[in-house]
Amino acid sequence: MGEEEIGRAVEAVVEAAGSGLIGDRGASNDPLPQPGEQKKELERILHFQGSEEELYEWFLTQGWTDGLPVIPPTPERVEAMLSGIARRPEEVLRLIPPRWAELTMEKLAANAVMAGCTPEHMPVLIAAIEGLCSPPFNLFGIQATTNPAGPMLVVNGPVADRVGIQKGVGALGSVWRANVTIGRAIRLALINVGGGLPGDTDRATHGMPGKLSFCFAENEEESPWEPLHVEKGLSRQASAVTVFSASGTLNLLDQGSLTGEGLLKTFASALQVTGTNNILLGGEPVLIICPEHASTLSEGGFDKTKIREWLFDNARVPLKEFSQDNVRNVLRKRRPHLFEQGDPQTVSLVDRMEDLVIVVVGGPGKHSVFVPTFGASHSVTTPIEEAAPESKEADKGKE
């Protein structure tokens, strides 16, 4: 990469990737730079000289990356990324907390370039941002909490196959470009536009690997039940992304159970943990069931409703298992309805059976996954709107 291209790459980051990125990050309530300050800093940035490695190191010092190298978002690359949508670059998609800076389509595209996305990923990113910024999701709380929670994206519908979002073997892991780069683009936008830097506004005690990227599709073809987006009221032919505030993953190994009830006993053991967010705070935990386990459950007469009923009745923690301090200072304050008629004998993972989310994901093997969530957050499902090629050309003609 030549000196001139590096200069234009950095200019693109400043003007397109984020808001409030210039100068010392400082505390989360520091005022954003004034236009004159931005111009002065931009003049300095345009004279940056160095190799790609030096550019990467400089990005790290500015807090403009997630720790991994990025693809410089040159104007040409950003323009190419915007070809995936029929929206104007300057259109403001949402304000991203906790800095409440404007995320324009151009800024989203720049972060998508940095993450390694393709233009086909843009509609998924737009829908995900809309969901994350919906009030029920509580993105402000998730961005600033000491909890390790971060966004988890579950994609449904034809778009998953069309853009290559993995739903089978290794769907929650690495290698798959769409899974990794879509999740990473969201994280970069939350850092560069929202200001969610660890030690700054992101106060997570430990964080978790899923805060780097956490995106996958539901394995609808191998599921015996209706998919998540259909449960949320959309047609099976629709495409959608549902956002959750995941706190981590726990593998559920059961290679021996031959009945649905036997499997559910294994699942229940993982759900009965006094220290999980959902036990203490409620919310919407997610049970990711592998196809083989789903088949065993279905053949045993368990649909999603019956699974929820069984776990709601059996995956409970006796009140005596909590410290009295936790009962007094957390449970009674955060889940007071449990104590309306006196102290309960047991505490359920969820307030309502339907709050337990069930999706089928994965490939061969008898491993399912439990994902506790933030608690003070509700999932949001957003349809993915993909523009037809002729619509994109028509929109360009208006400019």
CSV table of N, CA and C in Angstrom, one decimal, residues 138-219:
chain,number,residue,atom,x,y,z
A,138,ASN,N,-32.2,-2.4,25.1
A,138,ASN,CA,-31.3,-1.7,26.1
A,138,ASN,C,-29.9,-1.7,25.8
A,139,LEU,N,-29.5,-1.2,24.6
A,139,LEU,CA,-28.1,-1.2,24.2
A,139,LEU,C,-27.3,-0.4,25.0
A,140,PHE,N,-27.8,0.7,25.6
A,140,PHE,CA,-27.0,1.6,26.5
A,140,PHE,C,-26.5,0.8,27.6
A,141,GLY,N,-27.4,0.0,28.3
A,141,GLY,CA,-27.0,-0.8,29.4
A,141,GLY,C,-26.0,-1.8,29.1
A,142,ILE,N,-26.2,-2.5,27.9
A,142,ILE,CA,-25.3,-3.5,27.5
A,142,ILE,C,-23.9,-3.0,27.2
A,143,GLN,N,-23.9,-1.8,26.6
A,143,GLN,CA,-22.6,-1.2,26.2
A,143,GLN,C,-21.8,-0.8,27.4
A,144,ALA,N,-22.5,-0.4,28.5
A,144,ALA,CA,-21.8,0.2,29.7
A,144,ALA,C,-21.7,-0.7,30.9
A,145,THR,N,-22.3,-1.9,30.9
A,145,THR,CA,-22.4,-2.8,32.0
A,145,THR,C,-21.1,-3.4,32.4
A,146,THR,N,-21.0,-3.8,33.7
A,146,THR,CA,-19.8,-4.6,34.1
A,146,THR,C,-20.0,-6.1,33.7
A,147,ASN,N,-21.2,-6.5,33.3
A,147,ASN,CA,-21.5,-7.8,32.8
A,147,ASN,C,-20.8,-8.1,31.5
A,148,PRO,N,-20.4,-9.4,31.2
A,148,PRO,CA,-19.7,-9.6,29.9
A,148,PRO,C,-20.6,-9.6,28.7
A,149,ALA,N,-21.9,-9.3,28.8
A,149,ALA,CA,-22.9,-9.4,27.7
A,149,ALA,C,-22.5,-8.6,26.5
A,150,GLY,N,-22.8,-9.2,25.3
A,150,GLY,CA,-22.7,-8.5,24.0
A,150,GLY,C,-23.7,-9.0,23.1
A,151,PRO,N,-23.9,-8.4,21.9
A,151,PRO,CA,-24.9,-8.8,21.0
A,151,PRO,C,-24.6,-10.2,20.4
A,152,MET,N,-25.7,-11.0,20.3
A,152,MET,CA,-25.7,-12.2,19.6
A,152,MET,C,-26.8,-12.1,18.5
A,153,LEU,N,-26.4,-12.4,17.3
A,153,LEU,CA,-27.3,-12.3,16.1
A,153,LEU,C,-27.7,-13.7,15.6
A,154,VAL,N,-29.0,-13.9,15.6
A,154,VAL,CA,-29.6,-15.2,15.0
A,154,VAL,C,-30.3,-14.8,13.7
A,155,VAL,N,-29.9,-15.3,12.6
A,155,VAL,CA,-30.4,-15.0,11.3
A,155,VAL,C,-31.3,-16.1,10.8
A,156,ASN,N,-32.5,-15.8,10.3
A,156,ASN,CA,-33.4,-16.7,9.8
A,156,ASN,C,-33.8,-16.4,8.4
A,157,GLY,N,-34.3,-17.4,7.6
A,157,GLY,CA,-34.8,-17.1,6.3
A,157,GLY,C,-33.8,-17.3,5.2
A,158,PRO,N,-34.3,-17.1,3.9
A,158,PRO,CA,-33.5,-17.3,2.7
A,158,PRO,C,-32.2,-16.6,2.7
A,159,VAL,N,-32.1,-15.4,3.4
A,159,VAL,CA,-30.9,-14.6,3.3
A,159,VAL,C,-29.7,-15.3,3.9
A,160,ALA,N,-29.9,-16.2,4.8
A,160,ALA,CA,-28.8,-16.9,5.5
A,160,ALA,C,-28.0,-17.7,4.4
A,161,ASP,N,-28.7,-18.5,3.6
A,161,ASP,CA,-28.0,-19.3,2.6
A,161,ASP,C,-27.5,-18.4,1.5
A,162,ARG,N,-28.2,-17.3,1.2
A,162,ARG,CA,-27.8,-16.4,0.1
A,162,ARG,C,-26.5,-15.7,0.4
A,163,VAL,N,-26.2,-15.3,1.6
A,163,VAL,CA,-25.0,-14.6,1.9
A,163,VAL,C,-24.0,-15.5,2.6
A,164,GLY,N,-24.3,-16.8,2.9
A,164,GLY,CA,-23.4,-17.7,3.4
A,164,GLY,C,-23.2,-17.7,4.9
A,165,ILE,N,-24.3,-17.4,5.7
A,165,ILE,CA,-24.2,-17.5,7.1
A,165,ILE,C,-24.4,-18.9,7.6
A,166,GLN,N,-23.4,-19.4,8.3
A,166,GLN,CA,-23.4,-20.8,8.6
A,166,GLN,C,-24.4,-21.1,9.7
A,167,LYS,N,-25.0,-22.3,9.6
A,167,LYS,CA,-26.1,-22.7,10.5
A,167,LYS,C,-25.8,-24.1,11.0
A,168,GLY,N,-24.8,-24.8,10.4
A,168,GLY,CA,-24.6,-26.2,10.7
A,168,GLY,C,-23.3,-26.3,11.5
A,169,VAL,N,-22.4,-27.2,11.1
A,169,VAL,CA,-21.2,-27.5,11.9
A,169,VAL,C,-20.4,-26.3,12.2
A,170,GLY,N,-20.0,-26.1,13.4
A,170,GLY,CA,-19.2,-24.9,13.8
A,170,GLY,C,-19.8,-23.6,13.6
A,171,ALA,N,-21.1,-23.5,13.6
A,171,ALA,CA,-21.8,-22.2,13.3
A,171,ALA,C,-21.5,-21.1,14.4
A,172,LEU,N,-21.2,-21.5,15.6
A,172,LEU,CA,-20.9,-20.5,16.6
A,172,LEU,C,-19.4,-20.3,16.7
A,173,GLY,N,-18.6,-20.8,15.8
A,173,GLY,CA,-17.2,-20.7,15.9
A,173,GLY,C,-16.6,-19.8,14.8
A,174,SER,N,-15.4,-20.2,14.4
A,174,SER,CA,-14.6,-19.3,13.4
A,174,SER,C,-14.7,-19.9,12.0
A,175,VAL,N,-13.9,-19.3,11.1
A,175,VAL,CA,-13.8,-19.8,9.7
A,175,VAL,C,-14.8,-19.2,8.8
A,176,TRP,N,-16.1,-19.2,9.2
A,176,TRP,CA,-17.2,-18.8,8.3
A,176,TRP,C,-17.2,-17.3,8.1
A,177,ARG,N,-16.9,-16.8,6.9
A,177,ARG,CA,-16.7,-15.4,6.7
A,177,ARG,C,-17.9,-14.6,7.1
A,178,ALA,N,-19.1,-14.9,6.6
A,178,ALA,CA,-20.3,-14.1,6.9
A,178,ALA,C,-20.6,-14.0,8.4
A,179,ASN,N,-20.5,-15.2,9.1
A,179,ASN,CA,-20.7,-15.2,10.5
A,179,ASN,C,-19.8,-14.2,11.3
A,180,VAL,N,-18.5,-14.4,11.0
A,180,VAL,CA,-17.4,-13.7,11.7
A,180,VAL,C,-17.5,-12.2,11.3
A,181,THR,N,-17.5,-11.9,10.0
A,181,THR,CA,-17.4,-10.5,9.6
A,181,THR,C,-18.7,-9.6,9.9
A,182,ILE,N,-19.9,-10.3,9.8
A,182,ILE,CA,-21.1,-9.5,10.2
A,182,ILE,C,-21.1,-9.2,11.7
A,183,GLY,N,-20.7,-10.2,12.5
A,183,GLY,CA,-20.7,-9.9,13.9
A,183,GLY,C,-19.6,-8.9,14.3
A,184,ARG,N,-18.5,-9.0,13.6
A,184,ARG,CA,-17.4,-8.1,13.8
A,184,ARG,C,-17.7,-6.7,13.4
A,185,ALA,N,-18.4,-6.5,12.3
A,185,ALA,CA,-18.8,-5.2,11.9
A,185,ALA,C,-19.7,-4.5,12.9
A,186,ILE,N,-20.6,-5.3,13.5
A,186,ILE,CA,-21.4,-4.7,14.6
A,186,ILE,C,-20.6,-4.2,15.7
A,187,ARG,N,-19.6,-5.1,16.1
A,187,ARG,CA,-18.8,-4.7,17.2
A,187,ARG,C,-18.0,-3.4,16.9
A,188,LEU,N,-17.4,-3.3,15.7
A,188,LEU,CA,-16.7,-2.1,15.3
A,188,LEU,C,-17.5,-0.9,15.3
A,189,ALA,N,-18.8,-1.0,14.9
A,189,ALA,CA,-19.7,0.1,14.9
A,189,ALA,C,-20.0,0.5,16.4
A,190,LEU,N,-20.1,-0.4,17.2
A,190,LEU,CA,-20.4,-0.1,18.7
A,190,LEU,C,-19.2,0.5,19.3
A,191,ILE,N,-18.0,0.2,18.9
A,191,ILE,CA,-16.8,0.8,19.4
A,191,ILE,C,-16.6,2.2,18.7
A,192,ASN,N,-16.6,2.3,17.4
A,192,ASN,CA,-16.2,3.5,16.7
A,192,ASN,C,-17.2,4.6,16.7
A,193,VAL,N,-18.5,4.2,16.7
A,193,VAL,CA,-19.6,5.2,16.8
A,193,VAL,C,-20.2,5.3,18.2
A,194,GLY,N,-20.4,4.2,18.8
A,194,GLY,CA,-21.0,4.2,20.1
A,194,GLY,C,-20.0,4.5,21.3
A,195,GLY,N,-18.7,4.3,21.0
A,195,GLY,CA,-17.7,4.6,22.0
A,195,GLY,C,-17.5,3.5,23.0
A,196,GLY,N,-17.9,2.2,22.6
A,196,GLY,CA,-17.9,1.1,23.6
A,196,GLY,C,-16.5,0.5,23.7
A,197,LEU,N,-15.5,1.2,24.2
A,197,LEU,CA,-14.2,0.7,24.4
A,197,LEU,C,-14.0,0.2,25.8
A,198,PRO,N,-13.4,-1.0,26.0
A,198,PRO,CA,-13.2,-1.5,27.3
A,198,PRO,C,-12.4,-0.6,28.2
A,199,GLY,N,-12.8,-0.4,29.4
A,199,GLY,CA,-12.1,0.6,30.3
A,199,GLY,C,-12.5,2.0,30.1
A,200,ASP,N,-13.3,2.3,29.1
A,200,ASP,CA,-13.8,3.6,28.8
A,200,ASP,C,-15.3,3.5,29.2
A,201,THR,N,-16.2,3.5,28.2
A,201,THR,CA,-17.6,3.3,28.5
A,201,THR,C,-18.0,1.9,28.7
A,202,ASP,N,-17.2,0.9,28.1
A,202,ASP,CA,-17.5,-0.5,28.3
A,202,ASP,C,-16.8,-0.9,29.6
A,203,ARG,N,-17.6,-1.2,30.6
A,203,ARG,CA,-17.0,-1.5,31.9
A,203,ARG,C,-17.1,-3.0,32.3
A,204,ALA,N,-17.2,-3.8,31.3
A,204,ALA,CA,-17.3,-5.3,31.5
A,204,ALA,C,-16.1,-5.7,32.4
A,205,THR,N,-16.3,-6.5,33.4
A,205,THR,CA,-15.3,-7.0,34.3
A,205,THR,C,-14.3,-7.8,33.6
A,206,HIS,N,-14.8,-8.8,32.8
A,206,HIS,CA,-14.0,-9.7,32.0
A,206,HIS,C,-14.2,-9.6,30.5
A,207,GLY,N,-15.5,-9.3,30.1
A,207,GLY,CA,-15.8,-9.4,28.7
A,207,GLY,C,-15.9,-10.9,28.4
A,208,MET,N,-16.1,-11.2,27.1
A,208,MET,CA,-16.1,-12.6,26.6
A,208,MET,C,-15.8,-12.6,25.2
A,209,PRO,N,-15.3,-13.8,24.7
A,209,PRO,CA,-14.9,-13.9,23.3
A,209,PRO,C,-16.1,-13.5,22.3
A,210,GLY,N,-17.3,-13.7,22.7
A,210,GLY,CA,-18.4,-13.4,21.8
A,210,GLY,C,-18.6,-11.9,21.6
A,211,LYS,N,-18.0,-11.1,22.4
A,211,LYS,CA,-18.1,-9.6,22.1
A,211,LYS,C,-17.3,-9.2,20.9
A,212,LEU,N,-16.4,-10.1,20.5
A,212,LEU,CA,-15.7,-9.8,19.2
A,212,LEU,C,-16.6,-10.0,18.0
A,213,SER,N,-17.3,-11.1,18.0
A,213,SER,CA,-18.2,-11.5,16.9
A,213,SER,C,-19.1,-12.6,17.4
A,214,PHE,N,-20.4,-12.5,17.2
A,214,PHE,CA,-21.3,-13.6,17.6
A,214,PHE,C,-22.5,-13.6,16.7
A,215,CYS,N,-22.5,-14.3,15.6
A,215,CYS,CA,-23.5,-14.3,14.6
A,215,CYS,C,-23.6,-15.7,13.9
A,216,PHE,N,-24.8,-16.2,13.8
A,216,PHE,CA,-25.1,-17.5,13.1
A,216,PHE,C,-26.5,-17.6,12.7
A,217,ALA,N,-26.8,-18.6,11.9
A,217,ALA,CA,-28.2,-18.8,11.4
A,217,ALA,C,-28.8,-20.0,12.1
A,218,GLU,N,-30.1,-20.0,12.1
A,218,GLU,CA,-30.8,-21.2,12.6
A,218,GLU,C,-30.8,-22.3,11.5
A,219,ASN,N,-30.6,-23.5,11.9
A,219,ASN,CA,-30.7,-24.7,11.0
A,219,ASN,C,-32.1,-25.1,10.8
